[in-house]
Amino acid sequence: MTADFDSKKPFIIDTEPYYLATGDEIALFSAAAVARLPVMLKGPTGCGKTRFVEHMAFRLKRPLITVACHEDLFASDLIGRYLLKNDETVWVDGPLTRAVRMGAICYLDEVVEARKDTTVVIHPLTDNRRTLSIEKKGEVIQAHPDFLMVISYNPGYQSVLKDLKQSTRQRFVALTFDYPPPEDEARIVATEGCIDTDTAMRLVTLAGKIRNIREHGLTEGASTRLLIYAADLIRNGVTFKSACMAALCQPLTDDDRLQETLSDLIDDLL
Ligand SMILES: Nc1ncnc2c1ncn2[C@@H]1O[C@H](COP(=O)(O)OP(=O)(O)OP(=O)(O)O)[C@@H](O)[C@H]1O
Ligand SMILES: [Mg+2]
């Protein structure tokens, strides 16, 4: 076994993550990977973005390194730092540097949350230079041919302060995700939640209604992820009503009036 293989191994996905395609996203992503174009995934929470990237990493046989971005994430967290080890300072690559060196897919989840200084790092990697500059070491690395940058963000949460700059946006091809069409979503919920298709379809119908009342003050509808949670509860003996209350209504809002409206929607389906 080579050292190269050893370093990649923890990031290789060796069993196929289940993913039901709802459009041409697999073909688009595959083409972008061959063309070495960075990819941006846009869409609401829990609609399948992360699962899709995992599935594509498996299909393309590339390691996947995921970074969940947050407001305290600095460029140095992505690149790496000197650490003290037995009285010696040693350089430790950060997740992005590792991905650039080994030819992995680097998935920056919720990228708008990261500090602004990260864009300085992202830009040279996502245009035709494909370079990463490690200032602390005075080193510039050329990305491995298989390196692929993927970012995701939820346009629903974006504020004026936290929007991506045009100069960043225009370095990516974008794939827009949304909740799958009802038949597909029911298949996903039945498969992932191990329940029968009829019950899955009822959950999806309810989700459709919840998603339609957004104008009453819900910022986002019930996600596919929450439908699977409801299915998990039902499979473990919870009634349809209780499962929907616990997984689909309560997590969405603290507003009593909205809760009542949501509860009525469930009763309509009983
Ligand atoms: N098309 C799909 N095929 C298979 N499973 C799916 C699909 N869409 C959603 N799922 C299921 O929904 C769950 C939530 O999806 P995922 O974690 O990928 O959402 P996300 O878009 O990354 O959300 P977030 O923005 O909150 O990170 C997955 O774990 C998976 O079970
Ligand atoms: Mg995700």
mmCIF file of C-alpha atoms and ligand atoms in Angstrom:
data_model
loop_
_atom_site.group_PDB
_atom_site.id
_atom_site.type_symbol
_atom_site.label_atom_id
_atom_site.label_comp_id
_atom_site.label_asym_id
_atom_site.label_seq_id
_atom_site.Cartn_x
_atom_site.Cartn_y
_atom_site.Cartn_z
ATOM 1 C CA MET A 1 0.000 0.000 0.000
ATOM 2 C CA THR A 2 1.411 3.385 -0.937
ATOM 3 C CA ALA A 3 1.594 6.404 1.346
ATOM 4 C CA ASP A 4 -0.551 8.236 -1.187
ATOM 5 C CA PHE A 5 -3.319 5.641 -0.833
ATOM 6 C CA ASP A 6 -3.091 5.758 2.968
ATOM 7 C CA SER A 7 -3.589 9.503 3.086
ATOM 8 C CA LYS A 8 -6.630 9.299 0.821
ATOM 9 C CA LYS A 9 -8.233 6.290 2.456
ATOM 10 C CA PRO A 10 -10.134 8.065 5.271
ATOM 11 C CA PHE A 11 -11.780 10.292 2.672
ATOM 12 C CA ILE A 12 -12.808 7.602 0.191
ATOM 13 C CA ILE A 13 -16.486 6.642 0.174
ATOM 14 C CA ASP A 14 -16.582 2.952 -0.628
ATOM 15 C CA THR A 15 -20.264 2.108 -0.427
ATOM 16 C CA GLU A 16 -22.665 3.905 -2.718
ATOM 17 C CA PRO A 17 -24.688 6.591 -0.908
ATOM 18 C CA TYR A 18 -28.299 6.294 -2.055
ATOM 19 C CA TYR A 19 -29.248 9.261 -4.201
ATOM 20 C CA LEU A 20 -32.324 9.610 -6.385
ATOM 21 C CA ALA A 21 -31.667 12.077 -9.192
ATOM 22 C CA THR A 22 -34.443 14.531 -9.959
ATOM 23 C CA GLY A 23 -32.945 16.205 -13.028
ATOM 24 C CA ASP A 24 -29.687 16.289 -14.953
ATOM 25 C CA GLU A 25 -27.576 17.101 -11.881
ATOM 26 C CA ILE A 26 -25.446 13.946 -12.159
ATOM 27 C CA ALA A 27 -24.516 14.652 -15.798
ATOM 28 C CA LEU A 28 -23.829 18.325 -15.050
ATOM 29 C CA PHE A 29 -21.642 17.618 -12.049
ATOM 30 C CA SER A 30 -19.745 14.893 -13.920
ATOM 31 C CA ALA A 31 -19.077 17.238 -16.832
ATOM 32 C CA ALA A 32 -17.943 19.992 -14.464
ATOM 33 C CA ALA A 33 -15.556 17.556 -12.774
ATOM 34 C CA VAL A 34 -14.001 16.567 -16.111
ATOM 35 C CA ALA A 35 -13.766 20.214 -17.176
ATOM 36 C CA ARG A 36 -12.314 21.141 -13.744
ATOM 37 C CA LEU A 37 -14.996 23.727 -13.125
ATOM 38 C CA PRO A 38 -15.873 24.625 -9.538
ATOM 39 C CA VAL A 39 -19.477 23.857 -8.565
ATOM 40 C CA MET A 40 -21.933 25.785 -6.390
ATOM 41 C CA LEU A 41 -24.983 23.975 -4.940
ATOM 42 C CA LYS A 42 -27.859 26.226 -3.977
ATOM 43 C CA GLY A 43 -30.966 25.131 -2.135
ATOM 44 C CA PRO A 44 -32.948 24.977 1.101
ATOM 45 C CA THR A 45 -31.865 22.956 4.119
ATOM 46 C CA GLY A 46 -32.355 19.189 4.019
ATOM 47 C CA CYS A 47 -33.067 18.850 0.298
ATOM 48 C CA GLY A 48 -30.182 16.531 -0.617
ATOM 49 C CA LYS A 49 -27.132 18.706 -1.360
ATOM 50 C CA THR A 50 -24.732 16.902 0.965
ATOM 51 C CA ARG A 51 -26.075 13.506 -0.045
ATOM 52 C CA PHE A 52 -25.575 14.436 -3.702
ATOM 53 C CA VAL A 53 -21.927 15.396 -3.175
ATOM 54 C CA GLU A 54 -21.288 12.138 -1.302
ATOM 55 C CA HIS A 55 -22.921 10.222 -4.119
ATOM 56 C CA MET A 56 -20.852 12.033 -6.747
ATOM 57 C CA ALA A 57 -17.611 11.481 -4.817
ATOM 58 C CA PHE A 58 -18.423 7.764 -4.857
ATOM 59 C CA ARG A 59 -19.280 7.789 -8.573
ATOM 60 C CA LEU A 60 -16.184 9.739 -9.557
ATOM 61 C CA LYS A 61 -14.034 7.682 -7.159
ATOM 62 C CA ARG A 62 -12.565 10.800 -5.611
ATOM 63 C CA PRO A 63 -11.907 11.391 -1.924
ATOM 64 C CA LEU A 64 -14.282 13.847 -0.273
ATOM 65 C CA ILE A 65 -13.181 16.398 2.321
ATOM 66 C CA THR A 66 -16.041 18.367 3.858
ATOM 67 C CA VAL A 67 -15.716 21.580 5.835
ATOM 68 C CA ALA A 68 -18.731 23.006 7.655
ATOM 69 C CA CYS A 69 -18.171 26.760 7.457
ATOM 70 C CA HIS A 70 -19.056 29.029 10.370
ATOM 71 C CA GLU A 71 -18.468 32.626 11.331
ATOM 72 C CA ASP A 72 -15.231 31.876 13.180
ATOM 73 C CA LEU A 73 -13.688 30.000 10.298
ATOM 74 C CA PHE A 74 -10.552 31.759 9.094
ATOM 75 C CA ALA A 75 -8.570 31.101 5.952
ATOM 76 C CA SER A 76 -5.852 29.574 8.159
ATOM 77 C CA ASP A 77 -8.339 26.920 9.326
ATOM 78 C CA LEU A 78 -8.651 25.836 5.717
ATOM 79 C CA ILE A 79 -4.984 26.116 4.790
ATOM 80 C CA GLY A 80 -3.152 24.822 7.854
ATOM 81 C CA ARG A 81 -0.878 26.007 10.635
ATOM 82 C CA TYR A 82 2.338 25.437 12.520
ATOM 83 C CA LEU A 83 1.841 23.354 15.647
ATOM 84 C CA LEU A 84 4.197 22.649 18.499
ATOM 85 C CA LYS A 85 5.122 18.973 18.699
ATOM 86 C CA ASN A 86 7.834 17.741 21.094
ATOM 87 C CA ASP A 87 9.434 21.204 21.248
ATOM 88 C CA GLU A 88 9.451 21.426 17.489
ATOM 89 C CA THR A 89 7.170 23.406 15.253
ATOM 90 C CA VAL A 90 5.659 21.278 12.553
ATOM 91 C CA TRP A 91 3.443 22.337 9.711
ATOM 92 C CA VAL A 92 0.029 20.631 9.543
ATOM 93 C CA ASP A 93 -2.017 20.944 6.347
ATOM 94 C CA GLY A 94 -5.590 22.133 6.761
ATOM 95 C CA PRO A 95 -8.468 20.382 4.985
ATOM 96 C CA LEU A 96 -8.327 22.528 1.852
ATOM 97 C CA THR A 97 -4.582 22.067 1.393
ATOM 98 C CA ARG A 98 -4.973 18.322 1.792
ATOM 99 C CA ALA A 99 -7.720 18.262 -0.828
ATOM 100 C CA VAL A 100 -5.639 20.373 -3.214
ATOM 101 C CA ARG A 101 -2.650 18.045 -2.838
ATOM 102 C CA MET A 102 -4.463 14.706 -3.039
ATOM 103 C CA GLY A 103 -6.993 15.586 -5.757
ATOM 104 C CA ALA A 104 -10.077 15.395 -3.571
ATOM 105 C CA ILE A 105 -13.448 17.052 -3.802
ATOM 106 C CA CYS A 106 -13.388 19.836 -1.221
ATOM 107 C CA TYR A 107 -16.927 20.593 -0.082
ATOM 108 C CA LEU A 108 -17.328 23.908 1.733
ATOM 109 C CA ASP A 109 -20.767 23.661 3.294
ATOM 110 C CA GLU A 110 -22.604 26.966 4.023
ATOM 111 C CA VAL A 111 -19.746 28.949 2.575
ATOM 112 C CA VAL A 112 -21.376 32.369 3.173
ATOM 113 C CA GLU A 113 -20.856 31.831 6.890
ATOM 114 C CA ALA A 114 -17.072 31.797 6.574
ATOM 115 C CA ARG A 115 -14.896 34.851 7.219
ATOM 116 C CA LYS A 116 -14.316 37.134 4.296
ATOM 117 C CA ASP A 117 -10.589 36.321 4.201
ATOM 118 C CA THR A 118 -11.448 32.859 2.893
ATOM 119 C CA THR A 119 -12.407 34.337 -0.482
ATOM 120 C CA VAL A 120 -8.792 35.379 -0.972
ATOM 121 C CA VAL A 121 -7.925 31.704 -0.778
ATOM 122 C CA ILE A 122 -10.828 30.484 -2.866
ATOM 123 C CA HIS A 123 -10.335 32.839 -5.810
ATOM 124 C CA PRO A 124 -6.982 31.633 -7.219
ATOM 125 C CA LEU A 125 -8.163 28.040 -6.761
ATOM 126 C CA THR A 126 -11.361 28.560 -8.682
ATOM 127 C CA ASP A 127 -10.135 30.292 -11.813
ATOM 128 C CA ASN A 128 -7.732 28.929 -14.381
ATOM 129 C CA ARG A 129 -4.730 29.370 -12.073
ATOM 130 C CA ARG A 130 -5.881 26.556 -9.767
ATOM 131 C CA THR A 131 -3.265 27.528 -7.208
ATOM 132 C CA LEU A 132 -3.207 27.694 -3.438
ATOM 133 C CA SER A 133 -0.875 30.084 -1.741
ATOM 134 C CA ILE A 134 0.406 29.094 1.696
ATOM 135 C CA GLU A 135 1.735 32.426 2.849
ATOM 136 C CA LYS A 136 3.137 31.193 6.151
ATOM 137 C CA LYS A 137 5.388 28.771 4.294
ATOM 138 C CA GLY A 138 6.016 30.991 1.281
ATOM 139 C CA GLU A 139 4.721 28.174 -0.866
ATOM 140 C CA VAL A 140 2.345 28.157 -3.831
ATOM 141 C CA ILE A 141 0.880 24.795 -4.763
ATOM 142 C CA GLN A 142 -0.645 23.834 -8.053
ATOM 143 C CA ALA A 143 -3.856 21.899 -7.507
ATOM 144 C CA HIS A 144 -3.877 18.194 -8.347
ATOM 145 C CA PRO A 145 -5.745 17.615 -11.674
ATOM 146 C CA ASP A 146 -8.581 15.838 -9.796
ATOM 147 C CA PHE A 147 -9.074 18.599 -7.213
ATOM 148 C CA LEU A 148 -12.625 19.926 -7.339
ATOM 149 C CA MET A 149 -14.050 22.757 -5.271
ATOM 150 C CA VAL A 150 -17.732 22.489 -4.357
ATOM 151 C CA ILE A 151 -19.542 25.059 -2.238
ATOM 152 C CA SER A 152 -23.087 25.111 -0.977
ATOM 153 C CA TYR A 153 -25.318 27.751 0.412
ATOM 154 C CA ASN A 154 -28.929 28.374 1.224
ATOM 155 C CA PRO A 155 -30.216 31.440 -0.651
ATOM 156 C CA GLY A 156 -33.127 31.610 1.827
ATOM 157 C CA TYR A 157 -30.823 32.628 4.685
ATOM 158 C CA GLN A 158 -28.789 35.106 2.768
ATOM 159 C CA SER A 159 -28.782 38.667 3.984
ATOM 160 C CA VAL A 160 -27.233 41.718 2.388
ATOM 161 C CA LEU A 161 -24.253 41.226 4.668
ATOM 162 C CA LYS A 162 -23.868 37.566 3.949
ATOM 163 C CA ASP A 163 -24.275 37.355 0.219
ATOM 164 C CA LEU A 164 -21.548 35.945 -1.978
ATOM 165 C CA LYS A 165 -19.682 38.584 -3.941
ATOM 166 C CA GLN A 166 -20.194 38.536 -7.697
ATOM 167 C CA SER A 167 -16.461 37.960 -8.147
ATOM 168 C CA THR A 168 -16.853 34.761 -6.100
ATOM 169 C CA ARG A 169 -20.191 33.642 -7.574
ATOM 170 C CA GLN A 170 -18.914 34.059 -11.092
ATOM 171 C CA ARG A 171 -16.195 31.486 -10.558
ATOM 172 C CA PHE A 172 -18.666 28.617 -10.198
ATOM 173 C CA VAL A 173 -21.204 26.720 -12.231
ATOM 174 C CA ALA A 174 -24.378 26.513 -10.170
ATOM 175 C CA LEU A 175 -26.774 23.642 -9.607
ATOM 176 C CA THR A 176 -30.050 24.616 -8.005
ATOM 177 C CA PHE A 177 -31.656 22.127 -5.650
ATOM 178 C CA ASP A 178 -35.145 22.064 -4.244
ATOM 179 C CA TYR A 179 -37.415 19.542 -2.550
ATOM 180 C CA PRO A 180 -37.911 16.693 -5.025
ATOM 181 C CA PRO A 181 -41.237 16.313 -6.918
ATOM 182 C CA PRO A 182 -43.827 14.468 -4.711
ATOM 183 C CA GLU A 183 -43.491 11.000 -6.296
ATOM 184 C CA ASP A 184 -39.698 11.136 -6.028
ATOM 185 C CA GLU A 185 -39.758 12.550 -2.521
ATOM 186 C CA ALA A 186 -42.117 9.756 -1.406
ATOM 187 C CA ARG A 187 -39.706 7.185 -2.849
ATOM 188 C CA ILE A 188 -36.828 8.801 -0.974
ATOM 189 C CA VAL A 189 -38.759 8.939 2.313
ATOM 190 C CA ALA A 190 -39.930 5.320 1.915
ATOM 191 C CA THR A 191 -36.405 4.117 1.109
ATOM 192 C CA GLU A 192 -34.505 6.145 3.694
ATOM 193 C CA GLY A 193 -37.133 5.855 6.425
ATOM 194 C CA CYS A 194 -37.966 2.197 5.668
ATOM 195 C CA ILE A 195 -41.730 2.756 5.631
ATOM 196 C CA ASP A 196 -44.444 1.852 3.112
ATOM 197 C CA THR A 197 -45.018 4.123 0.120
ATOM 198 C CA ASP A 198 -48.579 5.065 1.158
ATOM 199 C CA THR A 199 -47.428 6.483 4.495
ATOM 200 C CA ALA A 200 -44.475 8.159 2.785
ATOM 201 C CA MET A 201 -46.875 9.775 0.308
ATOM 202 C CA ARG A 202 -49.038 11.073 3.171
ATOM 203 C CA LEU A 203 -45.980 12.672 4.751
ATOM 204 C CA VAL A 204 -45.045 14.248 1.432
ATOM 205 C CA THR A 205 -48.612 15.558 0.947
ATOM 206 C CA LEU A 206 -48.449 17.149 4.381
ATOM 207 C CA ALA A 207 -45.053 18.659 3.585
ATOM 208 C CA GLY A 208 -46.517 20.136 0.402
ATOM 209 C CA LYS A 209 -49.220 21.862 2.458
ATOM 210 C CA ILE A 210 -46.724 23.116 5.034
ATOM 211 C CA ARG A 211 -44.496 24.471 2.275
ATOM 212 C CA ASN A 212 -47.504 26.333 0.858
ATOM 213 C CA ILE A 213 -48.233 28.237 4.056
ATOM 214 C CA ARG A 214 -44.859 29.909 4.069
ATOM 215 C CA GLU A 215 -46.438 33.305 3.508
ATOM 216 C CA HIS A 216 -48.005 33.007 6.995
ATOM 217 C CA GLY A 217 -44.591 33.424 8.547
ATOM 218 C CA LEU A 218 -42.698 30.177 8.148
ATOM 219 C CA THR A 219 -39.233 31.009 6.876
ATOM 220 C CA GLU A 220 -38.712 27.590 5.366
ATOM 221 C CA GLY A 221 -40.970 24.573 4.756
ATOM 222 C CA ALA A 222 -40.505 21.078 6.173
ATOM 223 C CA SER A 223 -37.411 19.529 4.590
ATOM 224 C CA THR A 224 -36.985 16.066 3.113
ATOM 225 C CA ARG A 225 -34.692 15.416 6.097
ATOM 226 C CA LEU A 226 -37.562 16.093 8.538
ATOM 227 C CA LEU A 227 -39.907 13.836 6.546
ATOM 228 C CA ILE A 228 -37.383 11.049 7.005
ATOM 229 C CA TYR A 229 -37.260 11.802 10.751
ATOM 230 C CA ALA A 230 -41.066 11.453 10.859
ATOM 231 C CA ALA A 231 -40.776 8.150 8.994
ATOM 232 C CA ASP A 232 -38.130 6.973 11.483
ATOM 233 C CA LEU A 233 -40.503 7.709 14.368
ATOM 234 C CA ILE A 234 -43.453 5.973 12.673
ATOM 235 C CA ARG A 235 -41.334 2.904 11.941
ATOM 236 C CA ASN A 236 -40.501 2.790 15.640
ATOM 237 C CA GLY A 237 -44.110 2.715 16.766
ATOM 238 C CA VAL A 238 -45.073 6.401 17.058
ATOM 239 C CA THR A 239 -48.488 7.337 15.633
ATOM 240 C CA PHE A 240 -48.706 9.354 12.421
ATOM 241 C CA LYS A 241 -50.032 12.414 14.246
ATOM 242 C CA SER A 242 -47.402 12.421 17.007
ATOM 243 C CA ALA A 243 -44.611 11.752 14.562
ATOM 244 C CA CYS A 244 -45.708 14.665 12.379
ATOM 245 C CA MET A 245 -46.033 16.981 15.373
ATOM 246 C CA ALA A 246 -42.590 16.057 16.695
ATOM 247 C CA ALA A 247 -40.718 15.941 13.412
ATOM 248 C CA LEU A 248 -42.567 18.286 11.070
ATOM 249 C CA CYS A 249 -44.296 20.943 13.165
ATOM 250 C CA GLN A 250 -42.419 21.609 16.392
ATOM 251 C CA PRO A 251 -38.972 22.029 14.809
ATOM 252 C CA LEU A 252 -40.245 24.629 12.333
ATOM 253 C CA THR A 253 -41.554 27.347 14.614
ATOM 254 C CA ASP A 254 -42.112 28.513 18.206
ATOM 255 C CA ASP A 255 -45.167 30.541 17.233
ATOM 256 C CA ASP A 256 -48.320 29.116 18.887
ATOM 257 C CA ARG A 257 -50.692 30.249 16.175
ATOM 258 C CA LEU A 258 -48.580 28.732 13.460
ATOM 259 C CA GLN A 259 -48.359 25.508 15.460
ATOM 260 C CA GLU A 260 -52.159 25.378 15.530
ATOM 261 C CA THR A 261 -52.352 25.883 11.789
ATOM 262 C CA LEU A 262 -49.817 23.097 11.281
ATOM 263 C CA SER A 263 -51.688 20.795 13.640
ATOM 264 C CA ASP A 264 -54.913 21.426 11.666
ATOM 265 C CA LEU A 265 -53.126 20.449 8.483
ATOM 266 C CA ILE A 266 -52.209 17.090 10.039
ATOM 267 C CA ASP A 267 -55.776 16.520 11.257
ATOM 268 C CA ASP A 268 -57.028 17.062 7.713
ATOM 269 C CA LEU A 269 -54.920 14.093 6.634
ATOM 270 C CA LEU A 270 -56.078 11.683 9.360
HETATM 271 N N1 LIG B 1 -32.448 13.042 -3.971
HETATM 272 C C1 LIG B 1 -32.232 12.358 -2.827
HETATM 273 N N2 LIG B 1 -31.882 11.052 -2.862
HETATM 274 C C2 LIG B 1 -31.686 10.369 -1.711
HETATM 275 N N3 LIG B 1 -31.818 10.899 -0.479
HETATM 276 C C3 LIG B 1 -32.159 12.190 -0.387
HETATM 277 C C4 LIG B 1 -32.375 12.982 -1.547
HETATM 278 N N4 LIG B 1 -32.720 14.227 -1.145
HETATM 279 C C5 LIG B 1 -32.714 14.212 0.194
HETATM 280 N N5 LIG B 1 -32.373 12.987 0.660
HETATM 281 C C6 LIG B 1 -32.364 12.587 2.065
HETATM 282 O O1 LIG B 1 -32.531 13.776 2.827
HETATM 283 C C7 LIG B 1 -31.526 13.876 3.837
HETATM 284 C C8 LIG B 1 -31.102 15.304 3.971
HETATM 285 O O2 LIG B 1 -30.371 15.691 2.844
HETATM 286 P P1 LIG B 1 -28.955 16.455 2.954
HETATM 287 O O3 LIG B 1 -28.336 16.209 4.265
HETATM 288 O O4 LIG B 1 -28.193 16.084 1.733
HETATM 289 O O5 LIG B 1 -29.487 17.950 2.873
HETATM 290 P P2 LIG B 1 -28.691 19.304 2.582
HETATM 291 O O6 LIG B 1 -29.328 19.873 1.350
HETATM 292 O O7 LIG B 1 -27.240 19.049 2.563
HETATM 293 O O8 LIG B 1 -29.120 20.184 3.830
HETATM 294 P P3 LIG B 1 -28.284 21.332 4.631
HETATM 295 O O9 LIG B 1 -28.319 22.548 3.731
HETATM 296 O O10 LIG B 1 -29.072 21.526 5.877
HETATM 297 O O11 LIG B 1 -26.908 20.805 4.868
HETATM 298 C C9 LIG B 1 -30.410 12.956 3.378
HETATM 299 O O12 LIG B 1 -29.738 12.413 4.479
HETATM 300 C C10 LIG B 1 -31.129 11.901 2.600
HETATM 301 O O13 LIG B 1 -31.594 10.903 3.503
HETATM 302 MG MG MG B 2 -25.696 19.581 3.939
#
